[in-house]
Tab-separated table of C-alpha atoms in Angstrom:
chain	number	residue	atom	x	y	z
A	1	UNK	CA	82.540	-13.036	-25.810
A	2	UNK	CA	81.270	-12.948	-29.027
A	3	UNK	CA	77.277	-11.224	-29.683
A	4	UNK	CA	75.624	-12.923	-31.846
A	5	UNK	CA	73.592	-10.100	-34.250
A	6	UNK	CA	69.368	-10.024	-34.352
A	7	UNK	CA	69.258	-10.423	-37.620
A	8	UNK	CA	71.989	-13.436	-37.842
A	9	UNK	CA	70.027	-14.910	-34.530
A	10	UNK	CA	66.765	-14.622	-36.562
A	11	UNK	CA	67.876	-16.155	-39.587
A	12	UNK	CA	67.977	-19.626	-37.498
A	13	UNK	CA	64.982	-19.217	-36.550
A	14	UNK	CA	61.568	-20.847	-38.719
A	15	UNK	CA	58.442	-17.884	-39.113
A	16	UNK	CA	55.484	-18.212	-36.723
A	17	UNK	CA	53.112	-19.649	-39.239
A	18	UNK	CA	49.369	-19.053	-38.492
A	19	UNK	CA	47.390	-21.992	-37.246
A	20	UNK	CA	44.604	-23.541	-38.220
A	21	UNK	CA	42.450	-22.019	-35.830
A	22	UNK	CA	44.030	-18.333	-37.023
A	23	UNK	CA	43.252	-19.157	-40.561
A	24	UNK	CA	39.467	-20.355	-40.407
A	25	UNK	CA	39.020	-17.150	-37.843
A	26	UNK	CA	40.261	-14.969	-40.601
A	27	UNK	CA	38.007	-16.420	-43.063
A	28	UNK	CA	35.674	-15.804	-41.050
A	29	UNK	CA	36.670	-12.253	-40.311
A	30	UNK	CA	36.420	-11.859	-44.160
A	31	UNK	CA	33.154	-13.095	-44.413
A	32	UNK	CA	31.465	-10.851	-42.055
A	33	UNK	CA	33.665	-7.767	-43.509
A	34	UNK	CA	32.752	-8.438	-47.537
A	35	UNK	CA	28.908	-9.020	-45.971
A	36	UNK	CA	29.021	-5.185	-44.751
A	37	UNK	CA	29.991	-4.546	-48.312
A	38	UNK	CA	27.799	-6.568	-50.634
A	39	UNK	CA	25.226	-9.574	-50.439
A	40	UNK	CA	26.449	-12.935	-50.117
A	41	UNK	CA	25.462	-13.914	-53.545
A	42	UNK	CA	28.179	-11.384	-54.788
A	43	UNK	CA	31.014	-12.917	-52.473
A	44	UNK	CA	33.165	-16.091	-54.089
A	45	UNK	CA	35.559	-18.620	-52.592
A	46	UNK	CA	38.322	-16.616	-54.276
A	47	UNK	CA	36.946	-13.649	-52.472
A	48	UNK	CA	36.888	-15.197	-49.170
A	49	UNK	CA	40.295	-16.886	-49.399
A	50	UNK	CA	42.018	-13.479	-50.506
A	51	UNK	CA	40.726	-11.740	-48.142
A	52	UNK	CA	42.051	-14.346	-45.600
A	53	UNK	CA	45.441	-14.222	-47.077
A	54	UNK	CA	44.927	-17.880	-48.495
A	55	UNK	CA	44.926	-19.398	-52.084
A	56	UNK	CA	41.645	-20.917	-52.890
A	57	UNK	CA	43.105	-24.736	-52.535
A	58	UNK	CA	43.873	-23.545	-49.027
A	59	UNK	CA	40.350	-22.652	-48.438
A	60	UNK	CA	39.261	-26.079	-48.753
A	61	UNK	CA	40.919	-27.540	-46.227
A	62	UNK	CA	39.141	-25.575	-44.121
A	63	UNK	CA	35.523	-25.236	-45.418
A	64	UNK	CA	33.642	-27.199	-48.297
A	65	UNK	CA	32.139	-23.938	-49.144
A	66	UNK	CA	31.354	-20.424	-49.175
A	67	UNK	CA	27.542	-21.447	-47.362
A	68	UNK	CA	29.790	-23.481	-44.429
A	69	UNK	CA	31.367	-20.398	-43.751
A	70	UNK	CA	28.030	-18.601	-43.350
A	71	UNK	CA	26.601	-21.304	-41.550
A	72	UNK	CA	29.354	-21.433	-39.186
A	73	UNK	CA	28.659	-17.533	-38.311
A	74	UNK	CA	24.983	-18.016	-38.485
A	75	UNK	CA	25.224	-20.946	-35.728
A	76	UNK	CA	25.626	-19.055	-32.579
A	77	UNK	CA	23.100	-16.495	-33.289
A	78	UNK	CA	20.262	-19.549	-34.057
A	79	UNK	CA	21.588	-21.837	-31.275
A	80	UNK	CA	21.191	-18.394	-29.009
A	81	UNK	CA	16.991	-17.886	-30.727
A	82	UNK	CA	16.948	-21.692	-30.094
A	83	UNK	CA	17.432	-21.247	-26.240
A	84	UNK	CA	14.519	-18.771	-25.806
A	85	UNK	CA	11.844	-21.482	-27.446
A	86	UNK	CA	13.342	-24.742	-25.902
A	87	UNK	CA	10.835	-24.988	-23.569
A	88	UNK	CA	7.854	-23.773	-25.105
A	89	UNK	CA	6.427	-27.078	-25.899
A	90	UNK	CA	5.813	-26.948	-21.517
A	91	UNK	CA	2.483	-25.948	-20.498
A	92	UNK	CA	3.610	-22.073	-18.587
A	93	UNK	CA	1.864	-20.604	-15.603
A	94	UNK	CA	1.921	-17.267	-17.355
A	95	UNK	CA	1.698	-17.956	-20.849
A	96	UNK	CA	2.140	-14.027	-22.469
A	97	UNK	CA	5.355	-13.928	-20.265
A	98	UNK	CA	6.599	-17.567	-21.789
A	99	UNK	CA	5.595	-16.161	-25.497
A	100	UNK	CA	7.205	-12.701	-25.005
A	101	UNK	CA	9.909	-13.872	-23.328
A	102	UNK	CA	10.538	-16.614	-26.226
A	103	UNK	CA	9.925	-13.847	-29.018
A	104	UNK	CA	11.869	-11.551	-27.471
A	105	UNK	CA	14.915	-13.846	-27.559
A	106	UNK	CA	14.221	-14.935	-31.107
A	107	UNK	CA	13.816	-11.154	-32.334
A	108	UNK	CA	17.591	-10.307	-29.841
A	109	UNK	CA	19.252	-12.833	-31.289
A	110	UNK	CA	18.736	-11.881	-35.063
A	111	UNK	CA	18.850	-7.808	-34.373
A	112	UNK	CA	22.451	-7.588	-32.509
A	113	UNK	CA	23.858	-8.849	-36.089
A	114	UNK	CA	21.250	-7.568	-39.017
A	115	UNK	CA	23.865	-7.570	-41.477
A	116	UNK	CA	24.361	-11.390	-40.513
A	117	UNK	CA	20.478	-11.758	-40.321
A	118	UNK	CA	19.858	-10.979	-43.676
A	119	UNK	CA	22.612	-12.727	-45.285
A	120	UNK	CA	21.050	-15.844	-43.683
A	121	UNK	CA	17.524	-14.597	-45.337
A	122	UNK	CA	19.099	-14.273	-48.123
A	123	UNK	CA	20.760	-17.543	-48.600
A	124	UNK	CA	17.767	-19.517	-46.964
A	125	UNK	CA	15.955	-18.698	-50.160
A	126	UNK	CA	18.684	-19.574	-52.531
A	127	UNK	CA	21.300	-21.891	-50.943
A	128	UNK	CA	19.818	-25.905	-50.262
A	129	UNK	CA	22.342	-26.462	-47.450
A	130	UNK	CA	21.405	-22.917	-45.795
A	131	UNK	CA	17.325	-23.698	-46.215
A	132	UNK	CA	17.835	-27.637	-45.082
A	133	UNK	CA	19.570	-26.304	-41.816
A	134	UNK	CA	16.827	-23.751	-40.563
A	135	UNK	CA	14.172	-25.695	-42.042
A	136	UNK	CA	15.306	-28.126	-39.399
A	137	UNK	CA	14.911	-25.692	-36.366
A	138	UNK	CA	11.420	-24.214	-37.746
A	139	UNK	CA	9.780	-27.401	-37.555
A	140	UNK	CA	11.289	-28.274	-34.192
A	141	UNK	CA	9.875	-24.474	-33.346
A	142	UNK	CA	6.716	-25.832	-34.891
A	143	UNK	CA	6.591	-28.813	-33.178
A	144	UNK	CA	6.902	-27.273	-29.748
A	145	UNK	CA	4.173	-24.100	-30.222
A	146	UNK	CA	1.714	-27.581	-31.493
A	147	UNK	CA	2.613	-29.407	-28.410
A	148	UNK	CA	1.564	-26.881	-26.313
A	149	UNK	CA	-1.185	-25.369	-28.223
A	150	UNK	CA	-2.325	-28.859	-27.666
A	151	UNK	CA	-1.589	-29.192	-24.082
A	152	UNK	CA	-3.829	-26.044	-23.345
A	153	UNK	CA	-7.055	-27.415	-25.242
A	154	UNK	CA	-6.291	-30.839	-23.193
A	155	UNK	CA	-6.598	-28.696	-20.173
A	156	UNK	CA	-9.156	-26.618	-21.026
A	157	UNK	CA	-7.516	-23.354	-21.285
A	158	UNK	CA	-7.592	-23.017	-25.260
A	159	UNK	CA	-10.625	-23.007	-27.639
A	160	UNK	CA	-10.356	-26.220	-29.899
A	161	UNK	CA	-10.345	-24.547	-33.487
A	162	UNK	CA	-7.828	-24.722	-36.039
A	163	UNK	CA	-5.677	-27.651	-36.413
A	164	UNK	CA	-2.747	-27.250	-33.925
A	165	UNK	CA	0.147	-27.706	-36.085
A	166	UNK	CA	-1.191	-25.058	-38.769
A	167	UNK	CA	-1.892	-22.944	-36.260
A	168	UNK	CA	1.506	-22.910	-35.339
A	169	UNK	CA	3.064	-23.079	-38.497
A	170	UNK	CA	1.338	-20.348	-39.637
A	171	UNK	CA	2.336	-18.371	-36.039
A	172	UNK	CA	5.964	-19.913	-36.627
A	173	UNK	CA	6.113	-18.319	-39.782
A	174	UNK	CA	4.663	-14.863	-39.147
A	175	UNK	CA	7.302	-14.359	-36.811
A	176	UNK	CA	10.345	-15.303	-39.536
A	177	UNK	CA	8.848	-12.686	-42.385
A	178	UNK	CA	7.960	-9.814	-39.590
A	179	UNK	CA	11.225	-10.551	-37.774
A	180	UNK	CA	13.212	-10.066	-41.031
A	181	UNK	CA	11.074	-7.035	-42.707
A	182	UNK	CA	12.336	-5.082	-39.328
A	183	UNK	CA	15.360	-6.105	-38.877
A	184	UNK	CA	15.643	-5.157	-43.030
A	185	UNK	CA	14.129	-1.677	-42.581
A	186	UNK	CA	11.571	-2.538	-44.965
A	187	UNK	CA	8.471	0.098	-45.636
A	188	UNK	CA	5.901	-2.278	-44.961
A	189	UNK	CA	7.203	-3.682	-41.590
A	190	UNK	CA	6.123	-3.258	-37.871
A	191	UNK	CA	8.695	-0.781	-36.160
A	192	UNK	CA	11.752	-2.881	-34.166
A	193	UNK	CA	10.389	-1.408	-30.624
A	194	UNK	CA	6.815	-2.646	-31.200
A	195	UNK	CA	7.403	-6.135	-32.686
A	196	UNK	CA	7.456	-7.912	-29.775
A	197	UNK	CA	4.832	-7.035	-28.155
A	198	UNK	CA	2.563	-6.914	-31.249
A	199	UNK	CA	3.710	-10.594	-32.114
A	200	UNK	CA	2.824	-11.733	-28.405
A	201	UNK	CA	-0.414	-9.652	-28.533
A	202	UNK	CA	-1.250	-12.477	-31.873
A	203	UNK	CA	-0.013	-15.365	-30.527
A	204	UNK	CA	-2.155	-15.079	-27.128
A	205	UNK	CA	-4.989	-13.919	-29.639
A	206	UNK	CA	-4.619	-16.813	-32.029
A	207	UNK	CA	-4.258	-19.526	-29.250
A	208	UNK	CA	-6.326	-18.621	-26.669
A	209	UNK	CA	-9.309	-16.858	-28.333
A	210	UNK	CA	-10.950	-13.434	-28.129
A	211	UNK	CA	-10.374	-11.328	-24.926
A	212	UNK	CA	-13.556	-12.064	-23.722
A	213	UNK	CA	-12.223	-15.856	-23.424
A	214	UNK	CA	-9.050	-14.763	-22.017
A	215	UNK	CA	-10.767	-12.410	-19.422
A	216	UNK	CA	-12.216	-16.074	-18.096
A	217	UNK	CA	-8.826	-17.742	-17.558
């Protein structure tokens, strides 16, 4: 009986080549490991596809850009803030609960990955495709904290003062700058551990009126 050697038996044999799934998840790995490294706006295609063990023409085939392949990590972490305000817009039985609750997912979702978090600051305020993206979940966010602000005047439960959708733009939009300044470590920002419960302690304040009209509820 003759043996046939390893390395003659090998030699027949084509290399496992990586697949396309294996490729983009190695981009990806790159991405987040550059981003512990250095801002986004220092990281390039070439960078990314290096990194990957690709040639940049490769890296086109499997994103358009260097944003898609911060988009694609940002997704999860916004679709998972997205869950805790989906039903906001519904009038609650125990509205501080609904808006802490809500917050409290928003503000979880961003802090398990801060490095992520303020990449996606970062390009919001530079990048079109990155801004156009959560632009689009902000006003849905917006839309929601109107539709009930309005649902609680209807009922009765909510002084009629500011217009509704300022009011919770401007609410909307507190949340993204303090959410970001702690996550960030800035100077001038409200310490992680007390940010949720300061930000509920202004929304309740801001929709329903002074404590003296929330004692009455």
């Amino acid at each position: 009986m003759t043996t046939v050697g390893p390395s003659r038996a090998n030699r027949g044999r084509r290399p496992v080549r990586p697949s396309g799934d294996d490729r983009e998840q190695a981009i990806l790995a790159t991405a987040r490991r550059l981003l512990q490294e250095r801002s986004f706006a220092d990281i390039s295609v070439v960078d990314l596809a290096k990194g990957a063990g690709l040639s940049r023409p490769t890296f086109y085939f499997y994103f358009p850009s260097k944003e898609a392949v911060l988009l694609s990590l940002l997704d999860p972490l916004i679709q998972r803030a997205d869950s805790g305000l989906s039903d906001i817009s519904a009038v609650p039985s125990d509205p501080r609960r609904a808006f802490r609750d809500g917050i409290h997912t928003f503000f979880s979702s961003f802090a398990a990955d801060p490095v992520l978090a303020r990449a996606g600051a970062e390009a919001i305020s530079t990048n079109p495709e990155v801004r156009e993206l959560w632009s689009g979940f902000m006003q849905k966010w917006i839309d929601q904290t109107a539709a009930l602000i309005a649902a609680e005047r209807h009922r009765g439960a909510a002084p009629d003062t500011m217009p509704a959708q300022d009011l919770a733009t401007a609410l909307n939009q507190m949340n993204e700058r303090a959410m970001i300044a702690a996550i960030s470590d800035e100077q001038a920002a409200v310490a992680p551990e007390r940010l949720v419960e300061t930000l509920t302690h202004i929304w309740m304040a801001s929709i329903y009126g002074t404590p003296s009209h929330l004692a009455q509820r």
